[in-house]
Amino acid sequence: GDSVTQMEGPVTLSEEAFLTINCTYTATGYPSLFWYVQYPGEGLQLLLKATKADDKGSNKGFEATYRKETTSFHLEKGSVQVSDSAVYFCALSDPGGSYIPTFGRGTSLIVHP
Amino acid sequence: GAGVSQSPSNKVTEKGKDVELRCDPISGHTALYWYRQSLGQGLEFLIYFQGNSAPDKSGLPSDRFSAERTGGSVSTLTIQRTQQEDSAVYLCASSLGQGRINYGYTFGSGTRLTVV
């Protein structure tokens, strides 16, 4: 079945540091890939997405590239801010399998001033 | 509506009582999903609706949990005889449904359920 594996957190960084949160997936078809962000006390918000191989999703300084050869969708940001502190979820939706989206367990990011 | 609306935002209930959680999806979104998020855990899938039917109920943790959707819109998740382990944030999401997966999913802010 489909699965998403994220690096375990928490990830703790100083402000302006470079961020990478790893995400790899297993899917039967050609999935669409997503990153969601959950700020404290709130629901999940779509951060970015990519629908086919080599697509790059980007939003708010965050980027992720759909790498079919490595089945990965790593999230990166060049310079994090305190306000980026949140939980980040990698997810996929696979038309070759179930239409129910599969989420990773989430990675907590803590950014210190 | 403009977003997915969930109510109540917080619910404290006594062990053994029944609770109802409501989700009002974005107008026109035919697919609706319920998830559970326990403290420090990821998202646990509960149930999926396409229109008013639930093709996948595999995630419901026990027969104390049930859900319905009427008019292809509002959904209610009911937990009977609540237990302390039911304490969690219950999230609802909606999407344009099968064939439209590339649009992603819109989540509500969740209902925080505390069973005391």
XYZ file of C-alpha atoms in Angstrom:
229
model
C 0.000 0.000 0.000
C 0.888 3.651 -0.158
C 3.091 5.138 2.529
C 4.922 8.330 3.392
C 8.019 8.458 5.581
C 9.252 11.681 7.112
C 12.302 12.393 9.193
C 11.559 12.391 12.886
C 11.608 15.622 14.786
C 11.801 17.892 16.402
C 14.086 19.818 14.116
C 15.570 22.737 16.037
C 17.235 25.586 14.141
C 18.381 29.111 14.710
C 16.754 31.911 12.753
C 18.133 32.296 9.200
C 19.423 28.713 9.108
C 18.826 26.425 6.116
C 16.022 23.900 6.482
C 15.595 20.456 4.985
C 12.848 18.061 6.018
C 13.153 14.725 4.243
C 10.166 12.898 2.816
C 10.102 9.671 0.826
C 7.092 7.781 -0.447
C 5.837 4.470 -1.755
C 2.933 4.435 -4.196
C 1.418 2.079 -6.758
C 0.660 4.737 -9.349
C 1.783 8.279 -10.149
C 0.844 10.252 -7.078
C 0.476 13.926 -6.460
C 2.631 15.095 -3.574
C 1.884 17.732 -0.971
C 3.358 19.503 2.016
C 0.968 20.730 4.683
C 1.798 22.957 7.649
C 0.044 23.024 11.008
C 0.645 26.041 13.227
C -0.010 25.651 16.958
C -3.717 25.321 17.709
C -4.756 25.342 14.063
C -5.740 22.879 11.358
C -3.554 21.841 8.461
C -2.927 24.255 5.624
C -1.690 23.336 2.177
C 1.833 24.746 1.806
C 2.798 23.501 -1.651
C 2.209 20.686 -4.085
C 3.629 18.956 -7.166
C 1.656 16.763 -9.510
C 4.279 15.137 -11.736
C 7.917 14.180 -11.832
C 10.442 17.046 -11.747
C 7.763 19.577 -10.799
C 8.849 22.046 -8.131
C 6.266 23.318 -5.698
C 7.012 26.589 -3.932
C 5.311 28.930 -1.492
C 6.417 31.397 1.218
C 10.086 30.659 0.518
C 9.604 26.898 0.868
C 10.376 24.585 -2.052
C 10.092 20.876 -2.790
C 10.917 18.986 -5.988
C 9.115 15.804 -7.038
C 11.912 13.259 -7.588
C 10.488 10.097 -9.099
C 13.859 8.369 -9.375
C 14.430 8.636 -5.629
C 10.704 8.690 -4.671
C 11.336 11.796 -2.614
C 9.777 15.208 -1.992
C 12.105 16.936 0.436
C 11.049 20.309 1.846
C 13.652 23.110 1.862
C 13.882 26.741 2.877
C 16.966 28.874 2.610
C 16.453 31.033 5.681
C 13.924 30.092 8.349
C 12.131 32.517 10.643
C 10.705 32.080 14.123
C 7.244 32.270 12.567
C 7.982 29.073 10.597
C 7.814 27.063 13.824
C 5.098 24.494 13.167
C 4.498 20.856 12.314
C 5.040 19.919 8.667
C 3.269 16.968 7.033
C 4.229 15.326 3.760
C 1.323 13.678 1.950
C 0.431 11.911 -1.255
C -2.694 11.168 -3.214
C -2.449 8.208 -5.563
C -4.957 7.700 -8.380
C -3.466 4.236 -8.903
C -4.415 3.254 -5.398
C -6.866 4.703 -2.949
C -8.057 8.264 -3.381
C -7.679 8.707 0.336
C -4.620 10.860 0.961
C -1.777 9.293 2.881
C 0.046 11.473 5.394
C 3.412 11.171 7.039
C 3.631 11.376 10.835
C 4.659 15.031 10.738
C 7.916 16.774 11.612
C 7.985 19.456 14.268
C 10.154 22.488 13.457
C 11.291 24.807 16.229
C 13.103 27.999 15.230
C 14.909 29.995 17.909
C 15.674 33.718 17.604
C -18.724 28.530 2.580
C -15.283 30.006 2.158
C -13.582 27.311 4.191
C -14.215 24.074 6.046
C -16.032 24.811 9.257
C -15.974 22.501 12.267
C -17.961 22.759 15.460
C -17.569 22.850 18.323
C -13.952 23.980 18.389
C -13.541 22.519 21.870
C -15.571 19.885 23.671
C -15.101 18.541 27.173
C -17.260 15.563 28.013
C -17.569 13.027 30.770
C -16.523 9.450 30.172
C -19.475 7.398 28.950
C -21.344 10.287 27.317
C -22.061 10.533 23.591
C -20.686 13.394 21.507
C -21.407 14.728 18.039
C -18.837 16.586 15.972
C -19.909 18.577 12.958
C -18.135 19.389 9.710
C -19.404 21.815 7.084
C -17.268 21.433 3.950
C -16.577 23.890 1.176
C -19.563 24.235 -1.096
C -19.201 21.969 -4.113
C -16.629 19.683 -2.534
C -17.950 16.170 -2.997
C -15.287 14.349 -0.991
C -15.075 14.640 2.779
C -12.580 13.034 5.159
C -12.369 12.655 8.921
C -9.022 12.271 10.662
C -7.963 11.998 14.276
C -4.799 13.580 15.642
C -3.698 12.492 19.065
C -1.128 14.427 21.088
C 2.261 14.105 19.437
C 0.930 11.720 16.807
C 0.332 11.994 13.106
C -2.989 11.897 11.325
C -5.123 8.790 11.732
C -7.642 8.292 8.913
C -11.152 7.544 10.146
C -13.651 7.673 7.280
C -14.130 9.019 3.763
C -17.324 10.179 2.072
C -17.914 10.606 -1.644
C -21.214 12.418 -1.806
C -23.417 10.862 0.865
C -21.896 7.411 0.707
C -18.911 6.164 2.668
C -16.903 3.789 0.461
C -14.216 3.472 3.101
C -14.991 3.122 6.807
C -11.883 1.103 7.527
C -10.356 3.659 9.841
C -13.129 3.810 12.414
C -11.460 2.474 15.580
C -14.505 0.748 17.060
C -18.260 0.374 16.672
C -18.677 3.296 19.083
C -17.693 5.542 16.174
C -20.091 6.350 13.349
C -20.498 9.094 10.778
C -23.048 10.269 8.328
C -23.319 12.869 5.625
C -26.531 14.332 4.330
C -27.295 16.310 1.189
C -23.713 15.857 0.037
C -22.745 18.560 2.481
C -22.634 18.562 6.285
C -21.155 15.541 8.038
C -21.521 14.454 11.647
C -19.083 12.189 13.468
C -20.654 10.549 16.507
C -18.750 8.881 19.315
C -20.882 6.849 21.709
C -19.927 6.009 25.291
C -16.753 8.094 25.088
C -13.548 6.806 26.628
C -10.476 8.737 27.737
C -8.478 7.355 24.820
C -10.901 9.142 22.485
C -9.370 12.452 23.583
C -7.798 13.981 20.479
C -8.240 16.648 17.839
C -10.711 15.541 15.181
C -9.990 17.080 11.802
C -12.261 17.266 8.801
C -11.090 17.923 5.249
C -12.874 18.297 1.950
C -11.839 18.208 -1.699
C -13.319 18.301 -5.156
C -13.320 14.518 -5.084
C -12.143 11.711 -7.309
C -10.468 12.892 -10.444
C -9.709 16.249 -8.896
C -7.032 15.174 -6.476
C -4.492 17.641 -7.748
C -6.359 20.452 -6.034
C -5.381 19.130 -2.634
C -7.477 19.115 0.455
C -8.817 21.903 2.632
C -8.854 21.239 6.352
C -10.984 22.695 9.084
C -9.448 23.927 12.330
C -10.551 20.821 14.147
C -12.519 19.925 17.245
C -10.453 19.319 20.365
C -12.228 16.603 22.343
C -11.291 16.002 25.952
C -12.881 13.100 27.813
C -12.629 13.437 31.592
